[in-house]
PDB file of C-alpha atoms in Angstrom:
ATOM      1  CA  UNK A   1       0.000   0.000   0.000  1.00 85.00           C
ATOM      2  CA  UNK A   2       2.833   2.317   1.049  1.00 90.00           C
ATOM      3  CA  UNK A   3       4.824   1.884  -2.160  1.00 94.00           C
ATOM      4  CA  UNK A   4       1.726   2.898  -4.543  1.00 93.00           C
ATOM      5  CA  UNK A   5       1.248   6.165  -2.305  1.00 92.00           C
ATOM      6  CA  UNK A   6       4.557   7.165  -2.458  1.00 93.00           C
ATOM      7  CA  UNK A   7       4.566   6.353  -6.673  1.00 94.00           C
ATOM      8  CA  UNK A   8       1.519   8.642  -6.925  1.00 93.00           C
ATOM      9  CA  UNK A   9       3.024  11.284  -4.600  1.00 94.00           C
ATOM     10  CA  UNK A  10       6.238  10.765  -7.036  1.00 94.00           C
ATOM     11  CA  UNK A  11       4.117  11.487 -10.159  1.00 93.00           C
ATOM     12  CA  UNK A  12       2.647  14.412  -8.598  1.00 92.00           C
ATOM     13  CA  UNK A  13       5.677  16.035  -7.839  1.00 93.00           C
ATOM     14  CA  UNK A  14       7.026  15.403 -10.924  1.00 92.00           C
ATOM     15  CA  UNK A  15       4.129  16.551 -12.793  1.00 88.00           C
ATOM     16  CA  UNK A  16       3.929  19.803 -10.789  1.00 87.00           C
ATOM     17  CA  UNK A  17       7.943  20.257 -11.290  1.00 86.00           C
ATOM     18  CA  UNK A  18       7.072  19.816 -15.162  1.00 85.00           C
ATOM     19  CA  UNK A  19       4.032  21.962 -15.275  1.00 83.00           C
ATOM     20  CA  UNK A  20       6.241  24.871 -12.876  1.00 79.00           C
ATOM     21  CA  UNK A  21       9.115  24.023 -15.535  1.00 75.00           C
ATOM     22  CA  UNK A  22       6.666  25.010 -18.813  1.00 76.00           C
ATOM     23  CA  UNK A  23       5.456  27.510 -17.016  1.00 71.00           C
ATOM     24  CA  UNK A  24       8.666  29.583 -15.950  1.00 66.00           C
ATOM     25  CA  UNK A  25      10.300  28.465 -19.330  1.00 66.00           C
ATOM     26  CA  UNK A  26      13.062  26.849 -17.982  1.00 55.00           C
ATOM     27  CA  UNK A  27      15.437  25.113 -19.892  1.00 57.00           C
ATOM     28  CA  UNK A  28      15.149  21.018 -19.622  1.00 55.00           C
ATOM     29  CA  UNK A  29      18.987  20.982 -19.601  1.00 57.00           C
ATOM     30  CA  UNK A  30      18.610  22.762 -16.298  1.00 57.00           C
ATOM     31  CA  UNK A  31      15.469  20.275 -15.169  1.00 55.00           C
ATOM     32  CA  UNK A  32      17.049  17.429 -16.243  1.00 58.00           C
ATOM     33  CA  UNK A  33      19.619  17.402 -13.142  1.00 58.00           C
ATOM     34  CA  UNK A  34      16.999  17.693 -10.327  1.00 59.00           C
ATOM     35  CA  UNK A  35      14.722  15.289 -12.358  1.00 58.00           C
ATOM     36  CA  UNK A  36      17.842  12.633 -12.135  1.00 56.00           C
ATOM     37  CA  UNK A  37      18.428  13.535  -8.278  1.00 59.00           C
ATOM     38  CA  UNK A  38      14.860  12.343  -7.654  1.00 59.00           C
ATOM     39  CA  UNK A  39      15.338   9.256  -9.067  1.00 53.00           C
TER      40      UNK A  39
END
């Protein structure tokens, strides 16, 4: 139970990261780091 919480809390933040990301027009090459710490 625990693991698919924290896989839908890990989609979240990543979708929120991508949507803040399109929104502030931030370069992926500067995402891509943080997105790769994450994991």
């Amino acid at each position: 139970m625990y693991q698919i919480v924290l896989t839908a809390l890990f989609a979240l933040a990543l979708s929120v990261l991508t949507f803040a990301a399109s929104m502030a027009e931030v370069p992926r090459s500067e995402m891509s780091p943080a997105i790769l710490v994450a994991e």
